[in-house]
XYZ file of N, CA and C in Angstrom:
369
model
N 0.854 -1.182 0.000
C 0.000 0.000 0.000
C 0.892 1.234 0.000
N 0.491 2.243 -0.710
C 1.308 3.433 -0.890
C 1.478 4.316 0.321
N 1.084 3.857 1.494
C 1.299 4.637 2.713
C 2.461 4.107 3.537
N 2.924 2.910 3.254
C 4.044 2.326 3.988
C 5.356 2.601 3.279
N 6.387 2.898 4.032
C 7.700 3.187 3.451
C 8.351 1.903 2.949
N 8.694 1.894 1.662
C 9.390 0.770 1.038
C 10.574 1.358 0.290
N 11.775 1.000 0.725
C 12.979 1.575 0.139
C 12.980 1.363 -1.382
N 13.385 2.377 -2.104
C 13.500 2.370 -3.563
C 12.168 2.410 -4.312
N 11.051 2.569 -3.604
C 9.746 2.706 -4.260
C 9.083 3.993 -3.776
N 8.482 4.762 -4.676
C 7.779 5.974 -4.247
C 6.672 5.640 -3.253
N 6.592 6.400 -2.188
C 5.579 6.181 -1.150
C 5.031 7.533 -0.703
N 4.293 8.196 -1.568
C 3.814 9.541 -1.279
C 2.432 9.629 -0.686
N 1.840 8.515 -0.267
C 0.515 8.484 0.369
C -0.555 9.141 -0.497
N -0.375 9.109 -1.816
C -1.368 9.663 -2.720
C -1.425 11.176 -2.773
N -0.466 11.839 -2.148
C -0.454 13.299 -2.071
C 0.431 13.846 -3.191
N -0.118 14.760 -3.989
C 0.605 15.291 -5.141
C 1.988 15.813 -4.829
N 2.144 16.639 -3.794
C 3.452 17.221 -3.481
C 4.436 16.185 -2.950
N 3.963 15.019 -2.537
C 4.847 13.957 -2.049
C 5.068 12.866 -3.090
N 4.561 13.046 -4.302
C 4.600 11.975 -5.299
C 6.010 11.532 -5.665
N 7.007 12.375 -5.517
C 8.377 11.991 -5.817
C 9.155 11.479 -4.621
N 8.501 11.399 -3.466
C 9.188 10.985 -2.238
C 9.525 9.497 -2.288
N 10.795 9.185 -2.091
C 11.245 7.797 -2.006
C 11.922 7.609 -0.659
N 11.401 6.718 0.184
C 11.953 6.526 1.532
C 13.386 6.000 1.503
N 14.121 6.318 2.534
C 15.496 5.841 2.675
C 15.569 4.535 3.449
N 14.459 4.131 4.072
C 14.416 2.889 4.848
C 13.013 2.301 4.772
N 12.921 1.003 4.969
C 11.631 0.315 5.000
C 10.923 0.555 6.323
N 9.583 0.563 6.294
C 8.818 0.610 7.539
C 8.974 -0.738 8.257
N 8.570 -0.798 9.508
C 8.762 -1.997 10.333
C 8.120 -3.235 9.714
N 6.925 -3.100 9.143
C 6.246 -4.250 8.536
C 7.055 -4.802 7.370
N 7.555 -3.938 6.509
C 8.341 -4.378 5.358
C 9.666 -4.985 5.821
N 10.268 -4.436 6.861
C 11.488 -5.030 7.417
C 11.231 -6.467 7.848
N 10.111 -6.704 8.518
C 9.769 -8.068 8.951
C 9.515 -8.989 7.763
N 8.840 -8.482 6.749
C 8.588 -9.298 5.564
C 9.891 -9.678 4.874
N 10.782 -8.723 4.720
C 12.074 -9.022 4.085
C 12.887 -10.017 4.919
N 12.828 -9.877 6.247
C 13.542 -10.816 7.125
C 13.009 -12.239 6.957
N 11.743 -12.358 6.570
C 11.134 -13.671 6.332
C 11.291 -14.103 4.869
N 12.142 -13.394 4.120
C 12.470 -13.691 2.724
C 11.314 -13.452 1.757
N 10.409 -12.548 2.107
C 9.332 -12.177 1.188
C 9.902 -11.339 0.051
N 9.287 -11.430 -1.093
C 9.657 -10.607 -2.240
C 8.700 -9.423 -2.268
N 9.240 -8.226 -2.194
C 8.420 -7.016 -2.208
C 8.344 -6.512 -3.647
N 7.128 -6.454 -4.187
C 6.920 -6.039 -5.572
C 6.867 -4.529 -5.722
N 6.498 -3.810 -4.670
C 6.386 -2.357 -4.747
C 5.251 -1.855 -3.885
N 4.746 -0.679 -4.224
C 3.624 -0.092 -3.495
C 2.451 0.086 -4.459
N 1.263 0.312 -3.917
C 0.074 0.451 -4.752
C -0.607 1.793 -4.503
N -1.492 2.158 -5.396
C -2.170 3.446 -5.341
C -3.139 3.535 -4.163
N -3.204 4.719 -3.574
C -4.135 5.021 -2.478
C -4.725 6.413 -2.712
N -5.890 6.705 -2.118
C -6.382 8.085 -2.162
C -5.498 8.972 -1.292
N -5.615 10.277 -1.434
C -4.789 11.185 -0.634
C -4.895 10.853 0.845
N -3.732 10.656 1.464
C -3.617 10.326 2.889
C -4.456 9.103 3.269
N -4.787 8.254 2.301
C -5.595 7.047 2.538
C -6.928 7.384 3.194
N -7.517 8.501 2.803
C -8.707 9.005 3.493
C -9.953 9.006 2.622
N -10.207 7.922 1.892
C -11.411 7.850 1.076
C -11.733 6.395 0.773
N -12.993 6.119 0.476
C -13.379 4.770 0.070
C -13.294 4.603 -1.444
N -12.795 5.609 -2.152
C -12.531 5.519 -3.582
C -11.053 5.820 -3.803
N -10.356 4.938 -4.489
C -8.919 5.098 -4.660
C -8.601 5.940 -5.888
N -8.503 7.237 -5.658
C -8.117 8.203 -6.692
C -7.344 9.315 -6.010
N -6.357 9.865 -6.718
C -5.586 10.985 -6.173
C -4.994 11.794 -7.320
N -4.589 13.044 -7.043
C -4.028 13.895 -8.103
C -2.702 13.381 -8.654
N -1.948 12.640 -7.865
C -0.624 12.184 -8.289
C -0.701 11.027 -9.283
N -1.574 10.051 -9.039
C -1.622 8.840 -9.864
C -2.949 8.611 -10.559
N -3.954 9.395 -10.241
C -5.248 9.228 -10.890
C -6.124 8.179 -10.226
N -7.119 7.721 -10.966
C -8.122 6.774 -10.482
C -7.650 5.338 -10.678
N -7.708 4.539 -9.634
C -7.483 3.104 -9.763
C -8.783 2.485 -10.249
N -8.699 1.594 -11.208
C -9.886 0.966 -11.785
C -10.143 -0.401 -11.164
N -11.404 -0.757 -11.081
C -11.784 -2.096 -10.661
C -11.461 -3.028 -11.829
N -10.696 -4.105 -11.608
C -10.283 -4.957 -12.724
C -11.435 -5.706 -13.396
N -12.564 -5.820 -12.729
C -13.703 -6.540 -13.302
C -14.617 -5.637 -14.117
N -14.650 -4.357 -13.798
C -15.476 -3.392 -14.520
C -14.879 -2.009 -14.282
N -14.284 -1.432 -15.291
C -13.583 -0.153 -15.136
C -14.504 1.000 -14.768
N -15.802 0.815 -14.894
C -16.747 1.855 -14.489
C -16.999 1.828 -12.983
N -16.540 0.770 -12.308
C -16.760 0.612 -10.871
C -15.512 0.971 -10.077
N -15.714 1.347 -8.845
C -14.605 1.650 -7.934
C -14.005 0.353 -7.401
N -12.689 0.342 -7.144
C -12.081 -0.810 -6.488
C -12.188 -0.713 -4.967
N -12.859 0.334 -4.474
C -12.929 0.554 -3.026
C -11.706 1.318 -2.549
N -11.635 1.502 -1.256
C -10.508 2.237 -0.703
C -10.467 2.101 0.802
N -9.426 2.427 1.380
C -8.347 3.134 0.736
C -7.288 2.226 0.129
N -7.423 0.933 0.294
C -6.454 -0.016 -0.266
C -6.907 -0.545 -1.622
N -7.560 0.303 -2.422
C -8.067 -0.121 -3.719
C -6.980 -0.543 -4.688
N -5.823 0.104 -4.630
C -4.712 -0.306 -5.481
C -4.228 -1.699 -5.123
N -4.165 -1.994 -3.839
C -3.748 -3.323 -3.380
C -4.776 -4.373 -3.785
N -6.060 -4.060 -3.584
C -7.115 -5.000 -3.961
C -7.110 -5.292 -5.448
N -6.958 -4.265 -6.265
C -6.919 -4.449 -7.714
C -5.691 -5.248 -8.139
N -4.546 -4.979 -7.522
C -3.309 -5.699 -7.873
C -3.438 -7.192 -7.590
N -4.004 -7.547 -6.444
C -4.184 -8.967 -6.113
C -5.225 -9.592 -7.046
N -6.328 -8.886 -7.300
C -7.374 -9.413 -8.177
C -6.859 -9.656 -9.594
N -5.891 -8.853 -10.054
C -5.318 -9.014 -11.395
C -4.133 -9.979 -11.405
N -3.857 -10.621 -10.260
C -2.736 -11.561 -10.132
C -1.382 -10.912 -10.380
N -1.264 -9.620 -10.067
C 0.039 -8.963 -10.149
C 0.918 -9.352 -8.974
N 0.289 -9.757 -7.869
C 0.988 -10.213 -6.675
C 0.051 -11.165 -5.929
N 0.610 -12.107 -5.160
C -0.254 -13.080 -4.473
C -0.977 -12.518 -3.249
N -0.362 -11.568 -2.565
C -0.963 -10.943 -1.380
C -0.564 -9.474 -1.358
N -1.250 -8.710 -0.524
C -0.888 -7.306 -0.324
C -1.025 -6.982 1.153
N -0.129 -6.159 1.651
C -0.195 -5.702 3.039
C -0.951 -4.379 3.042
N -1.982 -4.309 3.862
C -2.804 -3.106 3.967
C -3.025 -2.795 5.438
N -3.782 -1.745 5.710
C -4.235 -1.494 7.077
C -5.734 -1.278 7.003
N -6.445 -1.565 8.070
C -7.906 -1.610 7.986
C -8.605 -0.495 8.752
N -8.025 0.671 8.818
C -8.704 1.795 9.453
C -9.958 2.117 8.650
N -11.115 2.024 9.252
C -12.364 2.347 8.569
C -12.748 1.398 7.451
N -12.245 0.183 7.455
C -12.591 -0.779 6.413
C -11.669 -0.760 5.212
N -10.496 -0.161 5.350
C -9.568 0.001 4.228
C -9.069 -1.303 3.629
N -9.161 -2.396 4.340
C -8.807 -3.705 3.792
C -10.058 -4.426 3.314
N -11.070 -4.431 4.143
C -12.279 -5.211 3.861
C -13.082 -4.675 2.683
N -13.194 -3.353 2.530
C -13.976 -2.785 1.422
C -13.341 -3.123 0.069
N -12.041 -2.865 -0.162
C -11.448 -3.249 -1.445
C -11.481 -4.766 -1.682
N -11.331 -5.545 -0.629
C -11.426 -6.999 -0.803
C -12.808 -7.368 -1.338
N -13.838 -6.825 -0.740
C -15.207 -7.092 -1.184
C -15.422 -6.622 -2.620
N -14.996 -5.405 -2.941
C -15.223 -4.844 -4.274
C -14.445 -5.585 -5.362
N -13.379 -6.302 -4.985
C -12.539 -7.012 -5.953
C -12.668 -8.525 -5.864
N -13.670 -9.012 -5.132
C -13.918 -10.451 -5.049
C -12.850 -11.209 -4.289
N -12.296 -10.600 -3.249
C -11.200 -11.194 -2.486
C -11.575 -11.348 -1.015
N -10.656 -11.895 -0.242
C -10.795 -12.005 1.205
C -9.823 -11.028 1.846
N -10.319 -10.183 2.732
C -9.463 -9.244 3.455
C -9.382 -9.631 4.915
N -8.186 -9.792 5.427
C -7.979 -10.214 6.815
C -7.492 -9.039 7.653
N -8.173 -8.784 8.751
C -7.804 -7.726 9.691
C -7.414 -8.392 11.006
N -6.107 -8.581 11.264
C -5.694 -9.250 12.503
C -5.995 -8.401 13.734
N -5.915 -9.045 14.884
C -6.177 -8.333 16.136
C -5.147 -7.217 16.342
N -5.504 -6.243 17.140
C -4.628 -5.104 17.414
C -3.296 -5.562 18.008
N -2.249 -4.818 17.688
C -0.888 -5.062 18.177
C -0.309 -6.395 17.717
N -0.892 -6.988 16.684
C -0.369 -8.255 16.172
C 0.895 -8.034 15.343
N 0.982 -6.891 14.699
C 2.162 -6.538 13.916
C 2.457 -5.056 14.109
N 3.668 -4.614 13.763
C 4.046 -3.219 14.014
C 3.203 -2.244 13.207
N 2.931 -1.115 13.794
C 2.157 -0.070 13.132
C 3.074 1.125 12.897
N 3.588 1.233 11.688
C 4.470 2.349 11.367
C 5.728 1.923 10.709
């Protein structure tokens, strides 16, 4: 998801003025994934500051639902949901504030898992 810092990948949280921002270090979640030998494909599109149920922003535009381009992929993890639905990656790491995992999963015909609080690092 485009809100987590992933070294060598733009992570501007969907904000136009941050669109060129590339982190110098991975966030804690990505560090754990890499330590477990996961392959990180990159980041996905999010609405500005991940604050909408529709994944569109001035920096990257509208994310399309892979099943019907006239429909929303949901949000704020709509880019992640669309990427998994299109088989671009087997899984995506998201966060579920306000349904940000579950809504895109539903809109893209997927399963979204929201683990219990403090199960993994936040930040």
